[in-house]
Structures are given as C-alpha cells and as structure tokens.
GROMACS .gro file of C-alpha atoms in nm:
model
  143
    1UNK     CA    1   0.000   0.000   0.000
    2UNK     CA    2   0.145   0.336  -0.099
    3UNK     CA    3  -0.003   0.669  -0.014
    4UNK     CA    4   0.096   0.971  -0.216
    5UNK     CA    5   0.098   1.298  -0.027
    6UNK     CA    6  -0.184   1.539  -0.105
    7UNK     CA    7  -0.145   1.754  -0.416
    8UNK     CA    8   0.102   2.033  -0.362
    9UNK     CA    9   0.323   1.841  -0.116
   10UNK     CA   10   0.618   1.607  -0.141
   11UNK     CA   11   0.802   1.378   0.100
   12UNK     CA   12   1.177   1.335   0.088
   13UNK     CA   13   1.431   1.120   0.272
   14UNK     CA   14   1.711   1.362   0.183
   15UNK     CA   15   1.859   1.471   0.518
   16UNK     CA   16   2.024   1.768   0.349
   17UNK     CA   17   1.680   1.923   0.297
   18UNK     CA   18   1.589   1.912   0.668
   19UNK     CA   19   1.580   2.252   0.841
   20UNK     CA   20   1.734   2.166   1.181
   21UNK     CA   21   1.639   2.500   1.340
   22UNK     CA   22   1.276   2.458   1.237
   23UNK     CA   23   1.262   2.097   1.357
   24UNK     CA   24   1.416   2.202   1.687
   25UNK     CA   25   1.158   2.478   1.732
   26UNK     CA   26   0.868   2.246   1.650
   27UNK     CA   27   0.976   1.965   1.878
   28UNK     CA   28   1.116   2.157   2.173
   29UNK     CA   29   0.820   2.394   2.192
   30UNK     CA   30   0.518   2.204   2.060
   31UNK     CA   31   0.574   1.828   2.089
   32UNK     CA   32   0.482   1.682   2.428
   33UNK     CA   33   0.746   1.409   2.396
   34UNK     CA   34   1.034   1.647   2.321
   35UNK     CA   35   0.955   1.972   2.504
   36UNK     CA   36   1.270   2.119   2.647
   37UNK     CA   37   1.504   1.904   2.434
   38UNK     CA   38   1.824   2.101   2.377
   39UNK     CA   39   1.928   2.213   2.030
   40UNK     CA   40   2.255   2.022   2.064
   41UNK     CA   41   2.069   1.701   2.149
   42UNK     CA   42   1.824   1.754   1.862
   43UNK     CA   43   2.108   1.811   1.616
   44UNK     CA   44   2.275   1.487   1.733
   45UNK     CA   45   1.944   1.303   1.691
   46UNK     CA   46   1.911   1.430   1.334
   47UNK     CA   47   2.273   1.341   1.253
   48UNK     CA   48   2.233   0.984   1.381
   49UNK     CA   49   1.900   0.906   1.216
   50UNK     CA   50   1.723   0.856   0.886
   51UNK     CA   51   1.527   1.178   0.836
   52UNK     CA   52   1.212   1.248   0.638
   53UNK     CA   53   1.064   1.584   0.553
   54UNK     CA   54   0.731   1.697   0.413
   55UNK     CA   55   0.756   2.002   0.187
   56UNK     CA   56   0.522   2.235   0.003
   57UNK     CA   57   0.606   2.191  -0.364
   58UNK     CA   58   0.550   2.554  -0.463
   59UNK     CA   59   0.758   2.721  -0.190
   60UNK     CA   60   0.984   2.434  -0.081
   61UNK     CA   61   0.890   2.513   0.281
   62UNK     CA   62   0.921   2.225   0.524
   63UNK     CA   63   0.587   2.144   0.692
   64UNK     CA   64   0.657   1.804   0.849
   65UNK     CA   65   0.927   1.581   0.988
   66UNK     CA   66   0.993   1.226   1.105
   67UNK     CA   67   1.306   1.037   1.197
   68UNK     CA   68   1.397   0.672   1.226
   69UNK     CA   69   1.664   0.513   1.441
   70UNK     CA   70   1.758   0.181   1.281
   71UNK     CA   71   2.027  -0.080   1.227
   72UNK     CA   72   1.887  -0.126   0.871
   73UNK     CA   73   1.883  -0.502   0.932
   74UNK     CA   74   1.636  -0.605   1.200
   75UNK     CA   75   1.492  -0.312   1.394
   76UNK     CA   76   1.370   0.047   1.361
   77UNK     CA   77   1.218   0.304   1.593
   78UNK     CA   78   0.997   0.565   1.430
   79UNK     CA   79   1.000   0.885   1.634
   80UNK     CA   80   0.960   1.262   1.627
   81UNK     CA   81   0.674   1.251   1.377
   82UNK     CA   82   0.547   1.606   1.347
   83UNK     CA   83   0.319   1.796   1.110
   84UNK     CA   84   0.303   2.176   1.130
   85UNK     CA   85  -0.031   2.281   1.288
   86UNK     CA   86  -0.120   2.502   0.990
   87UNK     CA   87  -0.137   2.202   0.753
   88UNK     CA   88  -0.278   1.932   0.981
   89UNK     CA   89  -0.595   1.754   0.870
   90UNK     CA   90  -0.481   1.710   0.508
   91UNK     CA   91  -0.354   1.354   0.538
   92UNK     CA   92   0.011   1.456   0.557
   93UNK     CA   93   0.077   1.255   0.874
   94UNK     CA   94  -0.056   0.935   0.719
   95UNK     CA   95   0.136   1.004   0.397
   96UNK     CA   96   0.457   1.067   0.592
   97UNK     CA   97   0.430   0.750   0.801
   98UNK     CA   98   0.345   0.549   0.488
   99UNK     CA   99   0.650   0.692   0.309
  100UNK     CA  100   0.869   0.594   0.605
  101UNK     CA  101   0.723   0.242   0.612
  102UNK     CA  102   0.775   0.202   0.238
  103UNK     CA  103   1.130   0.340   0.255
  104UNK     CA  104   1.217   0.083   0.523
  105UNK     CA  105   1.050  -0.213   0.347
  106UNK     CA  106   1.354  -0.317   0.137
  107UNK     CA  107   1.559  -0.369   0.455
  108UNK     CA  108   1.336  -0.658   0.559
  109UNK     CA  109   1.317  -0.533   0.917
  110UNK     CA  110   1.162  -0.768   1.168
  111UNK     CA  111   1.009  -0.489   1.371
  112UNK     CA  112   0.936  -0.117   1.355
  113UNK     CA  113   0.822   0.033   1.683
  114UNK     CA  114   0.687   0.367   1.794
  115UNK     CA  115   0.518   0.521   2.094
  116UNK     CA  116   0.230   0.768   2.090
  117UNK     CA  117  -0.007   0.909   2.345
  118UNK     CA  118  -0.270   1.030   2.102
  119UNK     CA  119  -0.217   0.930   1.737
  120UNK     CA  120  -0.290   0.555   1.735
  121UNK     CA  121  -0.548   0.607   1.459
  122UNK     CA  122  -0.292   0.761   1.223
  123UNK     CA  123  -0.051   0.474   1.272
  124UNK     CA  124  -0.320   0.204   1.253
  125UNK     CA  125  -0.407   0.326   0.900
  126UNK     CA  126  -0.052   0.235   0.799
  127UNK     CA  127  -0.053  -0.108   0.962
  128UNK     CA  128   0.080  -0.045   1.313
  129UNK     CA  129  -0.088  -0.230   1.600
  130UNK     CA  130  -0.058  -0.242   1.977
  131UNK     CA  131   0.210  -0.474   2.114
  132UNK     CA  132   0.086  -0.831   2.122
  133UNK     CA  133   0.286  -0.917   2.434
  134UNK     CA  134   0.368  -0.590   2.608
  135UNK     CA  135   0.475  -0.777   2.920
  136UNK     CA  136   0.786  -0.891   2.730
  137UNK     CA  137   0.904  -0.534   2.670
  138UNK     CA  138   1.113  -0.342   2.918
  139UNK     CA  139   1.263   0.004   2.928
  140UNK     CA  140   1.556   0.173   3.098
  141UNK     CA  141   1.514   0.544   3.162
  142UNK     CA  142   1.226   0.788   3.160
  143UNK     CA  143   0.881   0.663   3.081
   0.00000   0.00000   0.00000
C-alpha cells in the first residue's frame, strides 16, 4: 500500500533538505514528547537518524518531519513525527508514516516500533498495531 501525499506536497528522505532550526523549534516547543530538548541534542538526533521531511512543492517550505533510528537489518524506531499545525488535517501525517514504512520495506526489518499518546489512529491506517505481548518489553530510563 502506498499513499501519495496530497497535491502540492512532497516527501523526501534527503537529510540535506531538513531545516534543523525549524525541527528544533517544533519539537522543543510544541511536541509533548520532546519539550525542552536542547538544540545540541536535537542536532545529534538528526545526525544519527534517517530523516524524512514533508515540503510544500510551490515554496519548498518544510511542513513536516519524522526520523527513524535503525540498524537497517532487524529493527527500527519511528520517532519525532510532526506535522506543522497550519497544515494538519490534510492527510500529511498518514502520507509521511506510509513513506517511512515504504522506505524501510527493502531492509526486511523484523520490527518497527513507535510510541504515541494520542495518534494511534494515524498509525493504525498504515498497519501499526498495539504490542501483542507488552509484558515482554522493558525500558531503561524515563517513561
């Protein structure tokens, strides 16, 4: 299943197109999971991840972001998925997550995980489901 972004938008996995200052502002000020994250930490996260941007075709302005931490063999963690409030409700989040899933497909990963407090419906449209055996999973650090 592929999902093209709405007319007038494009999705790219070219990290060189990412606007780190904009991503930092979005995440550190507006994303509940990343509020207060330092710019230095955000820049390291971008540098160590696969990055995806959503852009307006006409202006080239970045309006969305997602990153993936992966070994490109067995495992990936989808995180920092963000769509600018001014363009939400157009299907860009679903298109972005679908583009990430499709980009990762050739690696043959066994598992792609994510965590969300409020967007389960977006991810379910793309095939994500709740953990089958959450009691097997553990974490070290902040929850």
